[in-house]
Amino acid sequence: MKKSLALAGVTALVGSTLVATAASSSAAPPAPTPPTEAQAISRADALIEARPAAIGAVGDESYTAYRATIDSDGDAHVRYAREYEGLRVYGGDFVVHTNADGSLAGTSLGLTKPLTLSTKAKVAEATALKTAKARFEGKLTGTDQPELFVDASTGLGRLAWETVLHGWAPDGQTPSHLHVITDATSGKLIGQYDEIENVAGTGASIYSGTVGVDTTLSGSTYSLIDPERGNGSTCDMNNGTSTCTTFTDADNVWGTGTTASRQSAAIDAHFGAATTFDYFKNVHGRNGIFDDGRGVPSRVHYGNAYVNAFWDGAQMTYGDGAGNAKPLVALDVAGHEMSHGVTEHTAGLVYSGESGGLNESTSDIFGTAVEFYANTTSDPGDYDIGEKIDIRGTGAPLRYMYNPTLDGASHGCWSTSTNSVDVHYSSGPGNHFFFNLAEGTGATAYGTSPVCGTAPGVVGIGLEKAEKIWFHALDAYFTSTTKYVNTAAPANTSRAYTLQAADDLFGLCSTEYKAVQAAWTAVNVAGSDLECPVANDFRVAVAPTTVTLDPGTSATLDVTTTSVDGEAQTIVLTTGTLPAGVTAAFADASVTAGESTTLTLTAAASAGSGESTVTVIGTSPATIRQVNVALTINGLPGCSGSNSTDVTISDNATVESSIVISGCDATPSATAKVEVHIVHTYIGDLIVSLVAPDGSAYVLQSRTGGSADNIDTTYTANLSSETANGTWKLRVQDAASADVGYINSWSLNL
């Protein structure tokens, strides 16, 4: 159903989540009858018409309902796609949540404010196509016509071109459908991704052991076509890339368990497709990957010595690995890749940044869950990803959910740089959260899970409950642009949505709800959600929560405490780590719950400019509560600034340090100067870039200098196309293992 609204005067978005309050009644009404899918959509349509601000509506927009999910209690969740002046809005999707009685329960929304932009492109279609072609690596065989659309993946709308290029990756065997996004106003590259989602590695053996499979008998010949699961089939690519022949057999006894028989890998793949289908159907009530009963085709023996496996949106494809002797048909690999299809047909998480990390994390979570569900003796469930395919040739897994940093690249704790790394590495906080939720922190049967910083330990609630919470959040609440942390739209986060899912399934402030809170906190993903009370509990609040200081100035904040339960406790107030040149002083650092005090933040005249978070911590004998203050230190009036706050550079990590330029009336120079001081024992590991306020990145140094120590260099950058005022960032990526260091200081002179 498509719903168009011609609205006037809708100028404010009331929030990412709306709560409707039912009127009181003297007698409890009978339980409402759960709506049909059509009824759920009709109710949601009516609510959009009545309350357009709930979805950030503006004039000349239209909305298409493409999926409705009905909970057992009658609550419904209807997903919509958005068009703006006839253009598709990427990241404009939303979910309308209704209670069983049809009232509005809330919305999931990625936009941070309503769209207001011109739909007339300043960059020609031909220019966008030329830019896109320059990004393709490998053999290009064709292109789609560039599409003009609205890119709202950041929460704000901008006019853009999307060009899809088709061909082969540089290996000559992996198909490529590369999407290149360019700004239709400036022509700048916004981003790119390949819709072929794959795992590359070196297989070690045939993995599934002796298993039962469902086949089809025609005459006296059996075929690897599964009649119980939507006729999912398995075929032989015969080490080519085009023709695939369905496997057949005379006695329905398949393979030998070794690569000597071509059927052996086929049985692993067939079993993987069937098990993944059964898992989603029997555990989550989803009728297969596509939720329409269709089975998944599986292609094995693809390419020549092809060390890869991939999902292309419709089918699975597996290579035979090095020497055509190591097929990549492990069960968790199959479950991982096919789960991309589930994500595509539910939340549609975009494949970049933190949303891409959540996409990859979802596949790791369900690939692991499929492995546990199968419960085979040859490949028992664990929280290692790809442990059978030996991707590094060392016997080590591809990823470790209990401690993602063990792979040398993944983030185990969220940081401001998580949005900037490869999606396979930004999956780490999600994977770590899920392990903590299911199994707890500390020593477990599957590995030792550390907590981040000073977070308290977590007691797990078990895989069965954890997987239910994640699936419900994905199915009912996540949008395409959901992130771990989203300062612009705090409700559009994985923490907020998994808490809502836990509330739906187990109740507000239930053991499971509290475990979700604790598991996110343990991976450094904070939120503004309800803090469930404990005995003798209290709350701490600070006003204002956003502070901007010029160097040499101070600001005084009101700190209030409230006794929530039981006896009022003595609260000791402290702050977390402060940026260089900033001091904090409480008028009274020890108060009794219910009392107030003040906090003075002072920026020295020499304080470096930049953005940071100051955490105000209240500690009582009963508990610890905290609140964050967003602190911005302006640069001195003019066109230069510096930051001397140390930023640790870990192995395979990306970190940033910021400088805020304010009061600069000049246009940045073509010979702007960036002075950088980095302490590091192997500077050939580092990629150093300057990021402008609009997100444009200027590479200053890229893995040069070999084994030399430290960077103490002044770079020249042509910034003449940029606007001076705003937040500039020095981004440093460590692209190898073994050597670490820190950003010591840097300065910018525009």
Short mmCIF file of N, CA and C in Angstrom, two decimals, residues 71-209:
data_model
loop_
_atom_site.label_atom_id
_atom_site.label_comp_id
_atom_site.label_asym_id
_atom_site.label_seq_id
_atom_site.Cartn_x
_atom_site.Cartn_y
_atom_site.Cartn_z
N ASP A 71 2.95 -9.29 16.59
CA ASP A 71 3.37 -10.04 17.76
C ASP A 71 2.22 -10.90 18.29
N SER A 72 2.55 -11.87 19.12
CA SER A 72 1.54 -12.78 19.65
C SER A 72 0.51 -12.06 20.51
N ASP A 73 0.90 -10.92 21.11
CA ASP A 73 -0.04 -10.18 21.96
C ASP A 73 -0.87 -9.16 21.19
N GLY A 74 -0.69 -9.12 19.85
CA GLY A 74 -1.47 -8.21 19.02
C GLY A 74 -0.78 -6.91 18.68
N ASP A 75 0.37 -6.63 19.30
CA ASP A 75 1.13 -5.45 18.89
C ASP A 75 1.62 -5.65 17.46
N ALA A 76 1.75 -4.55 16.71
CA ALA A 76 2.14 -4.65 15.31
C ALA A 76 3.24 -3.65 14.99
N HIS A 77 4.04 -4.00 13.98
CA HIS A 77 5.16 -3.17 13.55
C HIS A 77 5.14 -3.12 12.03
N VAL A 78 4.88 -1.95 11.47
CA VAL A 78 4.73 -1.80 10.02
C VAL A 78 5.89 -0.97 9.48
N ARG A 79 6.63 -1.54 8.52
CA ARG A 79 7.78 -0.88 7.92
C ARG A 79 7.37 -0.13 6.66
N TYR A 80 7.94 1.07 6.50
CA TYR A 80 7.63 1.91 5.34
C TYR A 80 8.92 2.37 4.65
N ALA A 81 8.83 2.51 3.33
CA ALA A 81 9.83 3.21 2.54
C ALA A 81 9.29 4.61 2.25
N ARG A 82 10.19 5.57 2.06
CA ARG A 82 9.81 6.98 1.89
C ARG A 82 10.27 7.49 0.52
N GLU A 83 9.44 8.29 -0.13
CA GLU A 83 9.83 9.04 -1.32
C GLU A 83 9.64 10.53 -1.04
N TYR A 84 10.56 11.33 -1.60
CA TYR A 84 10.51 12.78 -1.43
C TYR A 84 10.50 13.42 -2.81
N GLU A 85 9.41 14.10 -3.13
CA GLU A 85 9.23 14.71 -4.45
C GLU A 85 9.52 13.69 -5.56
N GLY A 86 9.06 12.48 -5.33
CA GLY A 86 9.18 11.42 -6.33
C GLY A 86 10.50 10.67 -6.31
N LEU A 87 11.44 11.06 -5.43
CA LEU A 87 12.75 10.41 -5.36
C LEU A 87 12.80 9.46 -4.16
N ARG A 88 13.45 8.33 -4.36
CA ARG A 88 13.69 7.39 -3.27
C ARG A 88 14.55 8.05 -2.19
N VAL A 89 14.23 7.78 -0.93
CA VAL A 89 15.00 8.32 0.19
C VAL A 89 15.74 7.18 0.87
N TYR A 90 17.04 7.12 0.65
CA TYR A 90 17.89 6.09 1.25
C TYR A 90 18.14 6.47 2.70
N GLY A 91 17.70 5.63 3.64
CA GLY A 91 17.78 5.97 5.05
C GLY A 91 16.54 6.67 5.55
N GLY A 92 15.53 6.81 4.70
CA GLY A 92 14.28 7.45 5.11
C GLY A 92 13.24 6.47 5.59
N ASP A 93 13.60 5.19 5.67
CA ASP A 93 12.65 4.19 6.13
C ASP A 93 12.28 4.41 7.59
N PHE A 94 11.14 3.90 7.98
CA PHE A 94 10.70 4.02 9.36
C PHE A 94 9.74 2.89 9.69
N VAL A 95 9.50 2.71 10.98
CA VAL A 95 8.59 1.67 11.45
C VAL A 95 7.56 2.33 12.35
N VAL A 96 6.28 2.03 12.10
CA VAL A 96 5.21 2.49 12.97
C VAL A 96 4.80 1.32 13.87
N HIS A 97 4.87 1.54 15.18
CA HIS A 97 4.53 0.51 16.15
C HIS A 97 3.16 0.81 16.74
N THR A 98 2.26 -0.16 16.73
CA THR A 98 0.93 0.03 17.29
C THR A 98 0.67 -1.00 18.38
N ASN A 99 -0.10 -0.58 19.38
CA ASN A 99 -0.55 -1.50 20.41
C ASN A 99 -1.66 -2.38 19.86
N ALA A 100 -2.01 -3.40 20.62
CA ALA A 100 -3.03 -4.35 20.17
C ALA A 100 -4.37 -3.67 19.91
N ASP A 101 -4.65 -2.56 20.61
CA ASP A 101 -5.93 -1.86 20.41
C ASP A 101 -5.87 -0.85 19.26
N GLY A 102 -4.74 -0.80 18.55
CA GLY A 102 -4.60 0.09 17.41
C GLY A 102 -4.01 1.44 17.71
N SER A 103 -3.76 1.76 18.98
CA SER A 103 -3.17 3.05 19.33
C SER A 103 -1.69 3.05 19.01
N LEU A 104 -1.14 4.26 18.89
CA LEU A 104 0.27 4.41 18.55
C LEU A 104 1.15 4.07 19.75
N ALA A 105 2.09 3.15 19.55
CA ALA A 105 3.06 2.80 20.60
C ALA A 105 4.37 3.55 20.41
N GLY A 106 4.68 3.94 19.18
CA GLY A 106 5.92 4.66 18.92
C GLY A 106 6.35 4.48 17.49
N THR A 107 7.51 5.05 17.15
CA THR A 107 8.07 4.91 15.81
C THR A 107 9.56 4.65 15.91
N SER A 108 10.10 3.94 14.93
CA SER A 108 11.55 3.83 14.73
C SER A 108 11.87 4.69 13.52
N LEU A 109 12.80 5.61 13.68
CA LEU A 109 13.02 6.63 12.66
C LEU A 109 14.49 6.98 12.58
N GLY A 110 15.03 7.01 11.35
CA GLY A 110 16.43 7.36 11.16
C GLY A 110 16.66 8.84 10.92
N LEU A 111 15.67 9.55 10.36
CA LEU A 111 15.82 10.98 10.11
C LEU A 111 15.95 11.74 11.42
N THR A 112 16.82 12.74 11.43
CA THR A 112 16.96 13.58 12.62
C THR A 112 16.13 14.85 12.51
N LYS A 113 15.72 15.21 11.30
CA LYS A 113 14.77 16.30 11.11
C LYS A 113 14.14 16.15 9.73
N PRO A 114 12.98 16.77 9.50
CA PRO A 114 12.31 16.61 8.20
C PRO A 114 13.18 17.07 7.04
N LEU A 115 12.93 16.50 5.88
CA LEU A 115 13.72 16.80 4.69
C LEU A 115 13.36 18.17 4.13
N THR A 116 14.37 18.95 3.81
CA THR A 116 14.20 20.23 3.13
C THR A 116 15.38 20.40 2.18
N LEU A 117 15.19 20.07 0.92
CA LEU A 117 16.28 20.19 -0.05
C LEU A 117 15.72 20.32 -1.45
N SER A 118 16.52 20.89 -2.31
CA SER A 118 16.17 20.97 -3.72
C SER A 118 16.44 19.62 -4.39
N THR A 119 15.59 19.25 -5.33
CA THR A 119 15.78 17.99 -6.05
C THR A 119 16.33 18.22 -7.46
N LYS A 120 16.93 19.39 -7.67
CA LYS A 120 17.56 19.69 -8.96
C LYS A 120 19.06 19.48 -8.85
N ALA A 121 19.59 18.53 -9.61
CA ALA A 121 21.02 18.20 -9.53
C ALA A 121 21.87 19.26 -10.22
N LYS A 122 22.98 19.62 -9.58
CA LYS A 122 23.95 20.52 -10.19
C LYS A 122 25.04 19.75 -10.93
N VAL A 123 25.20 18.47 -10.58
CA VAL A 123 26.19 17.60 -11.24
C VAL A 123 25.45 16.72 -12.23
N ALA A 124 25.92 16.69 -13.45
CA ALA A 124 25.25 15.94 -14.51
C ALA A 124 25.34 14.44 -14.29
N GLU A 125 24.37 13.72 -14.83
CA GLU A 125 24.35 12.26 -14.74
C GLU A 125 25.61 11.66 -15.35
N ALA A 126 26.06 12.20 -16.47
CA ALA A 126 27.25 11.67 -17.14
C ALA A 126 28.49 11.84 -16.27
N THR A 127 28.53 12.94 -15.52
CA THR A 127 29.67 13.16 -14.61
C THR A 127 29.66 12.14 -13.48
N ALA A 128 28.47 11.86 -12.95
CA ALA A 128 28.35 10.86 -11.88
C ALA A 128 28.79 9.49 -12.38
N LEU A 129 28.42 9.15 -13.62
CA LEU A 129 28.81 7.86 -14.18
C LEU A 129 30.33 7.77 -14.35
N LYS A 130 30.94 8.85 -14.80
CA LYS A 130 32.40 8.86 -14.97
C LYS A 130 33.11 8.69 -13.63
N THR A 131 32.61 9.39 -12.60
CA THR A 131 33.20 9.26 -11.27
C THR A 131 33.09 7.84 -10.76
N ALA A 132 31.92 7.23 -10.99
CA ALA A 132 31.70 5.86 -10.51
C ALA A 132 32.62 4.87 -11.20
N LYS A 133 32.77 5.00 -12.50
CA LYS A 133 33.63 4.08 -13.24
C LYS A 133 35.07 4.14 -12.74
N ALA A 134 35.50 5.31 -12.32
CA ALA A 134 36.87 5.46 -11.83
C ALA A 134 37.07 4.71 -10.52
N ARG A 135 35.98 4.37 -9.81
CA ARG A 135 36.08 3.66 -8.54
C ARG A 135 36.10 2.15 -8.71
N PHE A 136 35.77 1.65 -9.88
CA PHE A 136 35.66 0.21 -10.07
C PHE A 136 37.03 -0.42 -10.25
N GLU A 137 37.28 -1.49 -9.50
CA GLU A 137 38.52 -2.25 -9.63
C GLU A 137 38.19 -3.65 -10.14
N GLY A 138 38.86 -4.06 -11.18
CA GLY A 138 38.59 -5.35 -11.79
C GLY A 138 38.15 -5.16 -13.23
N LYS A 139 37.31 -6.07 -13.72
CA LYS A 139 36.84 -6.01 -15.09
C LYS A 139 35.40 -5.54 -15.11
N LEU A 140 35.16 -4.37 -15.71
CA LEU A 140 33.82 -3.79 -15.78
C LEU A 140 33.10 -4.35 -17.01
N THR A 141 31.90 -4.88 -16.80
CA THR A 141 31.14 -5.47 -17.91
C THR A 141 29.87 -4.70 -18.22
N GLY A 142 29.44 -3.82 -17.34
CA GLY A 142 28.23 -3.06 -17.61
C GLY A 142 27.89 -2.11 -16.49
N THR A 143 27.05 -1.11 -16.79
CA THR A 143 26.63 -0.15 -15.78
C THR A 143 25.13 0.08 -15.89
N ASP A 144 24.50 0.37 -14.75
CA ASP A 144 23.11 0.81 -14.76
C ASP A 144 23.09 2.33 -14.91
N GLN A 145 21.98 2.85 -15.36
CA GLN A 145 21.83 4.30 -15.47
C GLN A 145 21.86 4.90 -14.07
N PRO A 146 22.67 5.93 -13.83
CA PRO A 146 22.70 6.55 -12.50
C PRO A 146 21.30 7.00 -12.08
N GLU A 147 21.00 6.80 -10.79
CA GLU A 147 19.69 7.16 -10.25
C GLU A 147 19.85 8.36 -9.32
N LEU A 148 19.04 9.38 -9.53
CA LEU A 148 19.01 10.52 -8.63
C LEU A 148 18.12 10.17 -7.44
N PHE A 149 18.63 10.35 -6.24
CA PHE A 149 17.86 9.99 -5.05
C PHE A 149 18.27 10.90 -3.89
N VAL A 150 17.59 10.74 -2.77
CA VAL A 150 17.92 11.50 -1.56
C VAL A 150 18.67 10.57 -0.61
N ASP A 151 19.88 10.94 -0.29
CA ASP A 151 20.70 10.17 0.65
C ASP A 151 20.48 10.74 2.05
N ALA A 152 19.78 9.97 2.89
CA ALA A 152 19.52 10.38 4.27
C ALA A 152 20.17 9.41 5.24
N SER A 153 21.24 8.77 4.80
CA SER A 153 21.89 7.76 5.64
C SER A 153 22.52 8.36 6.89
N THR A 154 22.79 9.67 6.88
CA THR A 154 23.35 10.32 8.06
C THR A 154 22.28 10.91 8.96
N GLY A 155 21.01 10.77 8.57
CA GLY A 155 19.92 11.37 9.31
C GLY A 155 19.45 12.68 8.71
N LEU A 156 20.27 13.26 7.82
CA LEU A 156 19.94 14.50 7.12
C LEU A 156 19.92 14.22 5.62
N GLY A 157 19.08 14.90 4.89
CA GLY A 157 18.95 14.61 3.46
C GLY A 157 19.91 15.41 2.59
N ARG A 158 20.46 14.76 1.57
CA ARG A 158 21.25 15.45 0.56
C ARG A 158 20.98 14.76 -0.78
N LEU A 159 20.98 15.54 -1.84
CA LEU A 159 20.72 15.01 -3.17
C LEU A 159 21.96 14.28 -3.67
N ALA A 160 21.76 13.09 -4.23
CA ALA A 160 22.91 12.27 -4.63
C ALA A 160 22.57 11.43 -5.86
N TRP A 161 23.64 10.96 -6.49
CA TRP A 161 23.53 9.99 -7.57
C TRP A 161 24.00 8.63 -7.06
N GLU A 162 23.27 7.58 -7.42
CA GLU A 162 23.74 6.22 -7.16
C GLU A 162 23.94 5.52 -8.49
N THR A 163 25.15 5.02 -8.70
CA THR A 163 25.49 4.31 -9.93
C THR A 163 25.90 2.90 -9.58
N VAL A 164 25.29 1.92 -10.24
CA VAL A 164 25.61 0.52 -10.00
C VAL A 164 26.42 0.00 -11.18
N LEU A 165 27.61 -0.53 -10.87
CA LEU A 165 28.50 -1.06 -11.90
C LEU A 165 28.62 -2.57 -11.73
N HIS A 166 28.61 -3.29 -12.85
CA HIS A 166 28.65 -4.74 -12.82
C HIS A 166 29.93 -5.24 -13.47
N GLY A 167 30.46 -6.30 -12.92
CA GLY A 167 31.66 -6.89 -13.50
C GLY A 167 32.25 -7.94 -12.59
N TRP A 168 33.58 -8.04 -12.65
CA TRP A 168 34.30 -9.04 -11.88
C TRP A 168 35.37 -8.36 -11.04
N ALA A 169 35.52 -8.83 -9.83
CA ALA A 169 36.57 -8.31 -8.96
C ALA A 169 37.94 -8.62 -9.56
N PRO A 170 39.02 -8.03 -9.01
CA PRO A 170 40.35 -8.26 -9.59
C PRO A 170 40.76 -9.72 -9.66
N ASP A 171 40.16 -10.60 -8.83
CA ASP A 171 40.53 -12.01 -8.90
C ASP A 171 39.95 -12.70 -10.13
N GLY A 172 39.05 -12.01 -10.85
CA GLY A 172 38.48 -12.57 -12.08
C GLY A 172 37.38 -13.58 -11.85
N GLN A 173 37.05 -13.90 -10.60
CA GLN A 173 36.05 -14.92 -10.33
C GLN A 173 34.92 -14.44 -9.42
N THR A 174 35.19 -13.45 -8.57
CA THR A 174 34.15 -12.93 -7.70
C THR A 174 33.32 -11.90 -8.46
N PRO A 175 32.00 -12.13 -8.59
CA PRO A 175 31.18 -11.12 -9.25
C PRO A 175 31.12 -9.86 -8.41
N SER A 176 30.93 -8.74 -9.05
CA SER A 176 30.87 -7.45 -8.35
C SER A 176 29.68 -6.65 -8.85
N HIS A 177 28.88 -6.19 -7.91
CA HIS A 177 27.81 -5.23 -8.20
C HIS A 177 28.07 -4.03 -7.29
N LEU A 178 28.94 -3.13 -7.76
CA LEU A 178 29.43 -2.03 -6.95
C LEU A 178 28.48 -0.84 -7.03
N HIS A 179 28.03 -0.36 -5.88
CA HIS A 179 27.19 0.83 -5.79
C HIS A 179 28.08 2.01 -5.39
N VAL A 180 28.11 3.05 -6.22
CA VAL A 180 28.91 4.24 -5.95
C VAL A 180 27.96 5.42 -5.75
N ILE A 181 28.10 6.10 -4.61
CA ILE A 181 27.23 7.23 -4.27
C ILE A 181 28.04 8.52 -4.36
N THR A 182 27.54 9.48 -5.15
CA THR A 182 28.22 10.77 -5.29
C THR A 182 27.23 11.90 -5.01
N ASP A 183 27.75 12.99 -4.48
CA ASP A 183 26.92 14.14 -4.15
C ASP A 183 26.48 14.83 -5.45
N ALA A 184 25.18 15.03 -5.62
CA ALA A 184 24.66 15.61 -6.85
C ALA A 184 24.79 17.13 -6.88
N THR A 185 25.27 17.70 -5.79
CA THR A 185 25.50 19.15 -5.75
C THR A 185 26.97 19.49 -5.93
N SER A 186 27.86 18.75 -5.24
CA SER A 186 29.29 19.06 -5.31
C SER A 186 30.08 18.08 -6.18
N GLY A 187 29.54 16.91 -6.43
CA GLY A 187 30.25 15.89 -7.19
C GLY A 187 31.17 15.03 -6.36
N LYS A 188 31.30 15.31 -5.05
CA LYS A 188 32.20 14.55 -4.19
C LYS A 188 31.69 13.13 -3.96
N LEU A 189 32.62 12.21 -3.78
CA LEU A 189 32.27 10.84 -3.44
C LEU A 189 31.70 10.80 -2.03
N ILE A 190 30.54 10.19 -1.87
CA ILE A 190 29.94 9.99 -0.54
C ILE A 190 30.32 8.63 0.02
N GLY A 191 30.27 7.61 -0.82
CA GLY A 191 30.62 6.27 -0.36
C GLY A 191 30.35 5.24 -1.42
N GLN A 192 30.71 4.00 -1.12
CA GLN A 192 30.48 2.90 -2.03
C GLN A 192 30.39 1.60 -1.25
N TYR A 193 29.69 0.62 -1.84
CA TYR A 193 29.64 -0.71 -1.25
C TYR A 193 29.32 -1.72 -2.34
N ASP A 194 29.72 -2.95 -2.12
CA ASP A 194 29.44 -4.02 -3.07
C ASP A 194 28.35 -4.90 -2.48
N GLU A 195 27.29 -5.14 -3.26
CA GLU A 195 26.18 -5.93 -2.73
C GLU A 195 26.51 -7.42 -2.65
N ILE A 196 27.63 -7.83 -3.23
CA ILE A 196 28.09 -9.20 -3.04
C ILE A 196 28.78 -9.27 -1.70
N GLU A 197 28.16 -9.93 -0.73
CA GLU A 197 28.69 -10.01 0.63
C GLU A 197 29.36 -11.36 0.78
N ASN A 198 30.63 -11.35 1.17
CA ASN A 198 31.38 -12.60 1.11
C ASN A 198 32.32 -12.75 2.28
N VAL A 199 32.83 -13.98 2.40
CA VAL A 199 33.89 -14.28 3.35
C VAL A 199 35.01 -14.95 2.56
N ALA A 200 36.20 -14.46 2.68
CA ALA A 200 37.32 -15.04 1.95
C ALA A 200 38.24 -15.75 2.92
N GLY A 201 38.76 -16.92 2.53
CA GLY A 201 39.64 -17.63 3.44
C GLY A 201 40.18 -18.90 2.83
N THR A 202 40.85 -19.70 3.62
CA THR A 202 41.41 -20.97 3.20
C THR A 202 40.70 -22.09 3.93
N GLY A 203 39.94 -22.89 3.23
CA GLY A 203 39.23 -24.00 3.86
C GLY A 203 40.18 -25.10 4.28
N ALA A 204 39.77 -25.89 5.28
CA ALA A 204 40.65 -26.93 5.79
C ALA A 204 40.13 -28.34 5.54
N SER A 205 38.82 -28.52 5.47
CA SER A 205 38.29 -29.89 5.35
C SER A 205 36.82 -29.85 4.98
N ILE A 206 36.20 -31.02 4.94
CA ILE A 206 34.75 -31.13 4.85
C ILE A 206 34.24 -31.20 6.28
N TYR A 207 33.20 -30.40 6.60
CA TYR A 207 32.96 -30.05 7.99
C TYR A 207 31.75 -30.69 8.67
N SER A 208 30.73 -31.03 7.94
CA SER A 208 29.46 -31.34 8.59
C SER A 208 29.33 -32.77 9.09
N GLY A 209 30.20 -33.65 8.67
CA GLY A 209 30.11 -35.04 9.12
C GLY A 209 28.96 -35.76 8.44
#
